[in-house]
Amino acid sequence: MTTGWVWHERYMWHDTRHAAGFVPAGGVVEPGEHAENPGTKRRFRNLVEVSGLLDHLVHIPPRMATEEEILRFHIPEYVERIKTLSSENGGDAGELTPFGPGSYEIALLAAGGCMSAVDAIIDGTVDNAYALVRPPGHHAEPDLGRGFCIFLNTGLAAMHAREVRGLERVAIVDWDVHHGNGAQKAFWRDPAVLTISLHQAGYYPPDSGHVEDMGEGEGEGFNINVPLPPGSGAGAYVAALERVVTPALRAHRPELILVASGLDANAMDPLAHMMVHSAAYKQMTRILMDVAEEVCEGRLVMCHEGGYSAGYVPFCGLAVVEELSGITTGVEDPFLEFFGGVEYQELQPHQNEVIALAEAIVTEALLPRTSKIQR
Ligand SMILES: [Zn+2]
């Protein structure tokens, strides 16, 4: 197994300004670190190096996405606004998305890095890949940056795979703890791109990611939301992967699976309320690899999204990349004994109810429509 790795130091130079978590500093809010700061991602990258794993990964150099590529989803006025603000002193891309000078180019490098990973897989340079890009992308809208996201990295990578590389079907599995509203919007009426989001119910964006939101027109049944109750842990996530994501992917038979890989469902995350530990992330990765092997020769690209625990994201991320590469470094997650042993890690009845609703969407809305797809 060869695993590609996308990283660039410039990703860390995207400046999200002073804040308390996600609230901008000012007035009674003392300036502190923004939740989406370089530290978490840098520490993830550093653990991959220190563990020795980095030596076994194939470095995929990221390129900047072109304006034309970004315009597949975003409107010209928005792209122009970001470019102008970035060339001056920075600003806010819309909702909760502060950025400093030069972030336009960095955001292009993030979107382009995900496309580089897609190209490396389709060219057969690597079997699967992890793109540790920044800023994240899955909340971005055509005309608006949202939730720390400027451009729709993962969704744009899917468009690249379809429009440039000629793939007929692509799937996006978003396991970031927040709803993947950007991809949902991009492919709402498009059955070629199956979008599945596992997220904390009723959280961010507000009023987004309901289980009954399943796409429209030709795309009906091809958008699947699994809004999990706060407090969901390994049991709920593994069950959702096995019972909803796997059958949906088997039905759709994508030629490439993209993962919007936010690691903020981790048990220590300051911006969410889930309990996933590194062993669960490893198992979730294995489930996706198995179904990818079955439907698309193992083609799996993970594009990094959120994840805000500086302490825990590195260990969850290492578990994912170890599994992708099939290499065990021997580094032990020092948090696992604790989080693996806390109560309520197993699937709870109220979590099971939500998963059962999403299962029904797959069976009743997706399966009848995919059975007609010509293969
Ligand atoms: Zn998130």
Coordinates of C-alpha atoms and ligand atoms in Angstrom, one line a residue:
M1 CA 0.0 0.0 0.0
T2 CA 1.4 3.4 -1.0
T3 CA -0.1 6.4 0.8
G4 CA 0.3 9.9 -0.4
W5 CA 0.7 12.9 1.9
V6 CA -0.1 16.5 1.0
W7 CA 1.4 19.2 3.2
H8 CA 2.9 22.7 2.8
E9 CA 4.3 24.9 5.4
R10 CA 2.3 27.8 3.9
Y11 CA -0.9 26.2 5.1
M12 CA 0.3 27.2 8.6
W13 CA 0.7 30.8 7.6
H14 CA -3.1 31.4 7.2
D15 CA -3.8 33.8 10.0
T16 CA -7.2 33.6 11.8
R17 CA -6.6 36.6 14.0
H18 CA -7.1 37.0 17.7
A19 CA -10.1 35.4 19.3
A20 CA -11.6 33.5 22.2
G21 CA -12.3 30.2 20.5
F22 CA -14.4 31.4 17.5
V23 CA -15.5 34.8 18.9
P24 CA -13.3 37.6 17.6
A25 CA -11.4 39.5 20.3
G26 CA -12.5 43.1 21.2
G27 CA -14.7 44.8 23.7
V28 CA -15.0 42.4 26.7
V29 CA -13.4 39.5 24.8
E30 CA -9.7 39.3 25.7
P31 CA -7.5 38.6 22.7
G32 CA -6.4 34.9 22.7
E33 CA -5.9 32.2 20.1
H34 CA -8.5 31.5 17.5
A35 CA -9.7 27.8 17.7
E36 CA -8.7 27.3 14.1
N37 CA -5.0 28.0 14.5
P38 CA -1.9 26.3 13.0
G39 CA -1.0 24.5 16.2
T40 CA -3.4 21.5 16.0
K41 CA -2.5 20.7 12.4
R42 CA 1.2 21.3 12.8
R43 CA 1.2 19.0 15.8
F44 CA -0.6 16.3 13.7
R45 CA 2.1 16.7 11.0
N46 CA 4.9 16.6 13.6
L47 CA 3.6 13.4 15.2
V48 CA 3.5 11.8 11.8
E49 CA 7.2 12.8 11.4
V50 CA 8.3 11.9 14.9
S51 CA 6.6 8.5 14.8
G52 CA 8.6 7.7 11.7
L53 CA 5.5 7.3 9.5
L54 CA 6.3 10.3 7.3
D55 CA 9.4 8.4 5.9
H56 CA 7.0 5.8 4.4
L57 CA 4.5 8.3 2.8
V58 CA 4.8 9.6 -0.7
H59 CA 5.0 13.4 -0.6
I60 CA 2.5 14.9 -3.1
P61 CA 3.5 18.5 -3.7
P62 CA 0.3 20.7 -3.6
R63 CA -0.4 23.2 -6.3
M64 CA -2.6 26.3 -6.3
A65 CA -6.0 25.8 -7.7
T66 CA -6.7 28.2 -10.6
E67 CA -9.4 30.8 -10.4
E68 CA -11.3 28.8 -13.1
E69 CA -11.3 25.8 -10.9
I70 CA -12.6 27.7 -7.9
L71 CA -15.3 29.3 -10.0
R72 CA -16.8 25.8 -10.6
F73 CA -18.6 26.4 -7.2
H74 CA -17.9 30.0 -6.1
I75 CA -19.3 33.1 -7.7
P76 CA -16.9 35.6 -9.3
E77 CA -17.8 38.4 -6.9
Y78 CA -16.9 36.3 -3.9
V79 CA -13.6 35.2 -5.3
E80 CA -12.8 38.8 -6.2
R81 CA -13.7 40.0 -2.7
I82 CA -11.4 37.5 -1.0
K83 CA -8.6 38.2 -3.5
T84 CA -8.9 42.0 -2.8
L85 CA -9.1 41.7 1.0
S86 CA -6.2 39.3 1.0
S87 CA -4.0 41.6 -1.0
E88 CA -4.7 44.4 1.5
N89 CA -4.9 43.6 5.2
G90 CA -7.3 40.6 5.3
G91 CA -10.9 40.6 6.5
D92 CA -13.7 38.2 7.1
A93 CA -14.9 35.9 4.3
G94 CA -18.4 36.0 5.6
E95 CA -19.4 34.2 8.7
L96 CA -16.8 33.4 11.3
T97 CA -14.0 33.2 8.8
P98 CA -11.4 35.8 9.6
F99 CA -8.2 35.8 7.5
G100 CA -5.0 37.9 7.2
P101 CA -2.9 39.1 4.2
G102 CA -2.1 36.3 1.7
S103 CA -4.8 33.9 2.7
Y104 CA -6.3 34.0 -0.8
E105 CA -3.2 32.2 -2.2
I106 CA -3.1 29.9 0.8
A107 CA -6.8 28.9 0.3
L108 CA -6.0 28.3 -3.4
L109 CA -3.1 26.0 -2.3
A110 CA -5.5 24.1 0.1
A111 CA -8.1 23.5 -2.7
G112 CA -5.3 22.7 -5.2
G113 CA -3.6 20.3 -2.7
C114 CA -6.8 18.2 -2.6
M115 CA -6.8 18.1 -6.4
S116 CA -3.2 17.1 -6.4
A117 CA -4.1 14.2 -4.2
V118 CA -6.9 13.2 -6.5
D119 CA -4.6 13.3 -9.5
A120 CA -2.0 11.2 -7.7
I121 CA -4.6 8.5 -7.1
I122 CA -6.1 8.5 -10.6
D123 CA -2.6 8.5 -12.1
G124 CA -1.8 5.5 -9.9
T125 CA 1.2 7.2 -8.1
V126 CA -0.4 6.3 -4.8
D127 CA -3.2 4.0 -3.6
N128 CA -4.7 6.4 -1.2
A129 CA -3.8 9.8 0.3
Y130 CA -4.2 12.2 3.2
A131 CA -4.2 15.9 2.4
L132 CA -3.4 17.9 5.6
V133 CA -4.5 21.2 4.2
R134 CA -5.6 24.5 5.8
P135 CA -7.8 26.5 5.8
P136 CA -10.6 23.9 5.9
G137 CA -13.4 24.1 3.3
H138 CA -16.6 22.1 3.9
H139 CA -18.7 25.0 5.2
A140 CA -17.9 27.3 2.3
E141 CA -20.9 28.5 0.2
P142 CA -20.8 29.8 -3.4
D143 CA -20.9 33.5 -2.2
L144 CA -19.8 33.2 1.4
G145 CA -17.0 31.9 3.6
R146 CA -18.5 30.2 6.7
G147 CA -17.1 28.4 9.7
F148 CA -13.4 29.1 9.1
C149 CA -13.8 27.8 5.5
I150 CA -12.9 30.0 2.4
F151 CA -13.1 27.6 -0.6
L152 CA -14.9 24.3 -0.8
N153 CA -11.7 22.1 -0.9
T154 CA -13.2 18.6 -0.9
G155 CA -16.2 19.5 -3.1
L156 CA -13.9 21.2 -5.6
A157 CA -11.7 18.1 -5.6
A158 CA -14.8 16.0 -6.5
M159 CA -15.6 18.4 -9.3
H160 CA -12.0 18.2 -10.6
A161 CA -12.3 14.4 -10.6
R162 CA -15.5 14.5 -12.6
E163 CA -14.9 17.4 -15.0
V164 CA -11.2 17.1 -15.7
R165 CA -10.4 13.5 -14.9
G166 CA -13.6 12.1 -16.4
L167 CA -14.9 10.0 -13.5
E168 CA -18.6 9.4 -13.7
R169 CA -19.3 8.9 -10.0
V170 CA -17.6 10.3 -6.9
A171 CA -18.7 10.1 -3.2
I172 CA -17.9 12.5 -0.4
V173 CA -18.1 11.1 3.2
D174 CA -17.9 14.0 5.6
W175 CA -17.1 12.8 9.2
D176 CA -16.2 16.3 10.4
V177 CA -18.4 16.8 13.5
H178 CA -20.1 19.8 11.8
H179 CA -22.5 19.4 8.9
G180 CA -21.0 19.3 5.4
N181 CA -23.3 22.0 4.1
G182 CA -21.1 23.1 1.2
A183 CA -21.0 19.7 -0.6
Q184 CA -24.7 19.2 0.1
K185 CA -25.4 22.5 -1.6
A186 CA -23.0 21.9 -4.5
F187 CA -24.4 18.4 -5.4
W188 CA -28.0 18.9 -4.2
R189 CA -29.5 18.0 -7.6
D190 CA -26.6 15.8 -8.8
P191 CA -26.7 12.0 -8.5
A192 CA -23.1 11.8 -9.8
V193 CA -21.7 12.9 -6.5
L194 CA -23.1 11.1 -3.5
T195 CA -22.8 13.2 -0.4
I196 CA -22.9 11.7 3.1
S197 CA -22.4 13.8 6.3
L198 CA -22.1 12.4 9.9
H199 CA -22.3 15.3 12.3
Q200 CA -23.5 16.5 15.7
A201 CA -27.2 17.2 15.3
G202 CA -28.6 20.7 15.4
Y203 CA -25.2 22.3 15.8
Y204 CA -23.3 24.1 13.0
P205 CA -24.3 25.6 10.7
P206 CA -27.6 26.3 12.5
D207 CA -30.7 24.5 11.1
S208 CA -28.6 22.4 8.7
G209 CA -28.0 18.7 8.2
H210 CA -31.4 17.2 8.9
V211 CA -31.9 13.6 8.1
E212 CA -34.8 14.4 5.8
D213 CA -32.6 16.6 3.6
M214 CA -31.9 14.1 0.9
G215 CA -31.4 16.1 -2.3
E216 CA -33.9 17.1 -5.0
G217 CA -34.8 16.3 -8.6
E218 CA -32.2 13.9 -10.1
G219 CA -30.2 14.2 -6.9
E220 CA -33.0 13.0 -4.6
G221 CA -31.7 10.2 -2.4
F222 CA -28.0 11.1 -3.1
N223 CA -27.6 13.3 -0.1
I224 CA -27.5 11.5 3.2
N225 CA -27.3 13.2 6.6
V226 CA -26.7 11.4 9.9
P227 CA -27.3 14.0 12.6
L228 CA -25.9 12.2 15.7
P229 CA -26.9 13.3 19.2
P230 CA -24.2 15.0 21.3
G231 CA -22.3 12.5 23.3
S232 CA -22.0 10.0 20.5
G233 CA -18.8 7.9 20.7
A234 CA -17.1 4.9 19.0
G235 CA -20.3 2.7 18.9
A236 CA -22.4 5.3 17.2
Y237 CA -19.8 6.3 14.6
V238 CA -18.8 2.7 13.7
A239 CA -22.5 1.8 13.5
A240 CA -23.2 4.8 11.1
L241 CA -20.2 3.8 9.0
E242 CA -21.3 0.1 8.8
R243 CA -25.1 0.6 8.5
V244 CA -25.4 3.8 6.5
V245 CA -22.2 4.8 4.8
T246 CA -21.1 1.3 3.6
P247 CA -24.5 0.3 2.0
A248 CA -24.8 3.8 0.4
L249 CA -21.3 3.5 -1.2
R250 CA -22.1 -0.1 -2.4
A251 CA -25.2 1.2 -4.0
H252 CA -23.7 4.3 -5.7
R253 CA -20.4 2.5 -6.7
P254 CA -18.3 5.7 -6.9
E255 CA -15.0 5.5 -8.8
L256 CA -13.3 7.6 -6.0
I257 CA -14.2 8.2 -2.4
L258 CA -13.3 11.5 -0.8
V259 CA -13.4 12.0 2.9
A260 CA -14.0 15.5 4.4
S261 CA -11.8 14.5 7.3
G262 CA -12.5 16.8 10.2
L263 CA -11.2 15.1 13.4
D264 CA -13.3 17.3 15.7
A265 CA -15.6 14.4 16.8
N266 CA -12.6 13.5 19.1
A267 CA -13.3 13.2 22.8
M268 CA -11.4 16.4 23.7
D269 CA -12.5 18.8 21.1
P270 CA -13.3 22.3 22.3
L271 CA -15.8 23.0 19.5
A272 CA -18.0 19.8 19.7
H273 CA -19.5 17.4 22.1
M274 CA -18.6 13.9 20.9
M275 CA -16.4 11.1 22.3
V276 CA -14.6 9.5 19.4
H277 CA -11.1 8.1 20.3
S278 CA -8.2 7.1 18.1
A279 CA -9.1 3.4 18.0
A280 CA -12.5 4.3 16.6
Y281 CA -11.0 6.6 14.0
K282 CA -8.7 3.7 13.0
Q283 CA -11.7 1.4 12.7
M284 CA -13.7 4.0 10.8
T285 CA -10.8 4.3 8.3
R286 CA -10.7 0.5 7.9
I287 CA -14.4 0.3 7.1
L288 CA -14.0 3.0 4.4
M289 CA -10.9 1.3 3.0
D290 CA -12.7 -2.1 2.8
V291 CA -15.7 -0.6 0.9
A292 CA -13.3 1.5 -1.3
E293 CA -11.5 -1.8 -2.1
E294 CA -14.8 -3.3 -3.0
V295 CA -16.2 -0.5 -5.2
C296 CA -13.3 1.5 -6.5
E297 CA -10.0 -0.3 -6.2
G298 CA -9.3 1.3 -2.9
R299 CA -9.2 4.9 -4.2
L300 CA -9.6 7.0 -1.1
V301 CA -8.6 10.6 -0.6
M302 CA -8.9 12.2 2.8
C303 CA -9.0 16.0 2.9
H304 CA -8.4 17.5 6.3
E305 CA -11.2 19.8 7.6
G306 CA -11.7 20.7 11.3
G307 CA -10.3 19.4 14.6
Y308 CA -9.4 21.7 17.4
S309 CA -7.9 19.7 20.3
A310 CA -4.1 20.4 20.1
G311 CA -3.6 17.5 22.4
Y312 CA -5.7 14.9 20.8
V313 CA -6.0 15.6 17.0
P314 CA -2.4 14.4 16.4
F315 CA -3.1 10.9 17.9
C316 CA -6.5 10.5 16.1
G317 CA -4.8 11.7 12.8
L318 CA -1.9 9.3 13.3
A319 CA -4.3 6.4 13.7
V320 CA -6.1 7.3 10.5
V321 CA -2.8 7.6 8.5
E322 CA -1.4 4.4 10.0
E323 CA -4.5 2.5 8.9
L324 CA -4.4 4.1 5.4
S325 CA -0.8 3.1 4.9
G326 CA -1.0 -0.2 6.7
I327 CA 2.0 0.8 8.8
T328 CA 2.0 0.5 12.6
T329 CA 4.5 2.9 14.2
G330 CA 4.2 1.5 17.7
V331 CA 3.3 5.0 19.0
E332 CA 0.7 4.5 21.7
D333 CA -2.2 7.0 22.1
P334 CA -1.7 8.1 25.7
F335 CA -5.4 9.2 25.9
L336 CA -6.9 5.9 24.7
E337 CA -6.9 4.0 27.9
F338 CA -9.0 6.8 29.5
F339 CA -11.4 7.6 26.6
G340 CA -11.7 4.0 25.6
G341 CA -12.9 3.2 29.1
V342 CA -15.4 5.9 29.8
E343 CA -19.1 5.0 29.8
Y344 CA -21.5 5.6 26.9
Q345 CA -18.9 4.8 24.2
E346 CA -21.2 2.0 23.0
L347 CA -24.2 2.7 20.8
Q348 CA -27.1 4.2 22.8
P349 CA -30.8 3.7 21.9
H350 CA -31.4 7.4 21.0
Q351 CA -28.3 7.3 18.7
N352 CA -29.5 4.1 17.2
E353 CA -32.8 5.8 16.3
V354 CA -31.1 8.4 14.2
I355 CA -28.9 5.8 12.4
A356 CA -32.1 3.7 11.7
L357 CA -33.7 6.8 10.1
A358 CA -30.7 7.3 7.8
E359 CA -30.6 3.6 7.0
A360 CA -34.2 3.9 5.8
I361 CA -33.2 6.8 3.5
V362 CA -30.5 4.6 1.9
T363 CA -32.9 1.8 1.5
E364 CA -36.0 3.7 0.4
A365 CA -34.6 6.7 -1.5
L366 CA -31.1 5.8 -2.7
L367 CA -31.2 2.1 -3.5
P368 CA -34.2 2.2 -5.9
R369 CA -32.5 5.0 -7.9
T370 CA -29.0 3.5 -8.0
S371 CA -30.3 0.3 -9.3
K372 CA -31.2 2.1 -12.5
I373 CA -27.7 3.5 -13.1
Q374 CA -25.9 2.0 -16.1
R375 CA -22.6 0.3 -15.2
Ligands
ZN1 ZN -15.8 20.8 12.1

